[in-house]
XYZ file of N, CA and C in Angstrom:
120
model
N 106.353 80.952 180.535
C 106.694 82.464 179.741
C 105.647 82.862 178.361
N 105.188 84.132 178.515
C 104.181 84.114 177.566
C 104.974 85.233 176.653
N 104.795 84.351 175.235
C 105.434 85.192 174.281
C 104.936 85.576 173.238
N 104.713 86.903 172.684
C 104.057 87.345 171.267
C 105.247 87.490 170.330
N 104.854 86.907 169.094
C 105.689 87.040 167.672
C 105.013 87.788 167.090
N 105.333 88.770 166.621
C 104.682 89.800 165.761
C 105.466 89.540 164.249
N 104.485 89.247 163.291
C 105.266 88.926 162.102
C 104.582 90.243 160.729
N 106.073 90.877 160.416
C 106.025 91.968 159.425
C 106.348 91.340 158.213
N 106.709 92.504 157.720
C 106.937 91.999 156.060
C 108.047 91.138 155.828
N 109.034 91.200 156.353
C 110.275 90.601 155.966
C 110.745 90.304 157.606
N 110.543 90.514 158.252
C 110.795 90.623 159.801
C 109.846 89.761 160.807
N 110.533 89.270 162.012
C 109.619 88.683 163.050
C 110.273 88.851 164.055
N 109.481 89.762 164.758
C 109.639 90.040 166.244
C 108.895 89.514 167.418
N 110.078 89.219 168.483
C 109.470 87.932 169.592
C 109.599 89.260 171.063
N 108.555 89.135 171.547
C 108.415 89.706 173.225
C 108.409 88.890 174.162
N 109.009 89.007 175.139
C 108.743 87.705 176.157
C 108.125 88.483 177.498
N 106.889 88.041 178.111
C 106.632 88.078 179.447
C 106.686 87.316 180.482
N 106.818 87.319 181.600
C 106.517 86.464 182.310
C 104.788 86.327 182.898
N 104.048 87.113 183.007
C 102.864 86.896 183.293
C 101.752 87.131 182.061
N 100.672 86.395 182.157
C 99.475 86.848 180.821
C 98.833 88.029 180.990
N 98.760 88.644 182.242
C 98.016 89.677 181.948
C 98.864 90.771 181.431
N 100.377 90.988 181.498
C 101.038 92.038 181.000
C 101.393 91.884 179.035
N 101.394 90.217 179.084
C 101.205 89.868 177.715
C 100.024 90.169 176.770
N 98.892 90.199 177.560
C 97.601 90.373 177.112
C 97.416 91.463 176.832
N 97.728 92.401 177.674
C 97.881 94.283 177.629
C 98.747 94.412 176.633
N 99.765 94.102 176.087
C 101.112 94.186 174.890
C 100.254 93.739 173.851
N 99.733 92.787 173.942
C 99.059 92.294 172.268
C 98.092 93.251 171.837
N 97.233 94.014 172.743
C 96.467 94.920 172.303
C 97.076 95.975 171.562
N 97.965 96.254 171.885
C 98.954 97.324 170.864
C 99.239 97.079 169.506
N 99.038 95.696 169.181
C 99.337 95.214 167.922
C 98.216 95.017 166.915
N 97.749 95.521 165.933
C 96.959 95.723 165.200
C 96.734 94.271 164.512
N 97.899 93.596 164.105
C 97.525 92.396 163.018
C 99.004 91.815 163.096
N 98.574 90.513 162.869
C 99.767 89.819 162.517
C 100.469 89.509 163.885
N 100.102 88.944 164.757
C 100.372 89.211 165.887
C 100.045 87.738 166.803
N 100.647 86.961 167.307
C 100.111 86.043 167.854
C 100.875 85.700 169.703
N 99.966 85.436 170.537
C 100.303 85.042 171.790
C 100.477 83.488 172.212
N 101.495 83.582 172.785
C 101.679 81.982 173.117
C 102.462 81.637 174.154
N 102.389 80.663 174.723
C 102.742 80.085 175.812
C 103.694 78.968 176.347
N 105.122 79.077 176.477
C 106.214 78.130 176.585
C 106.542 78.059 178.130
N 107.173 76.851 178.540
C 107.709 76.698 179.821
C 108.940 76.637 179.886
């Protein structure tokens, strides 16, 4: 599972994706403070 974690002022938002291409495309929509990671 691919996970995008977005860090905002006081919040953390997490988005889960099943494949890397979807996650990479979604990551482009976040300008700053976001990381892409993979978990089993």
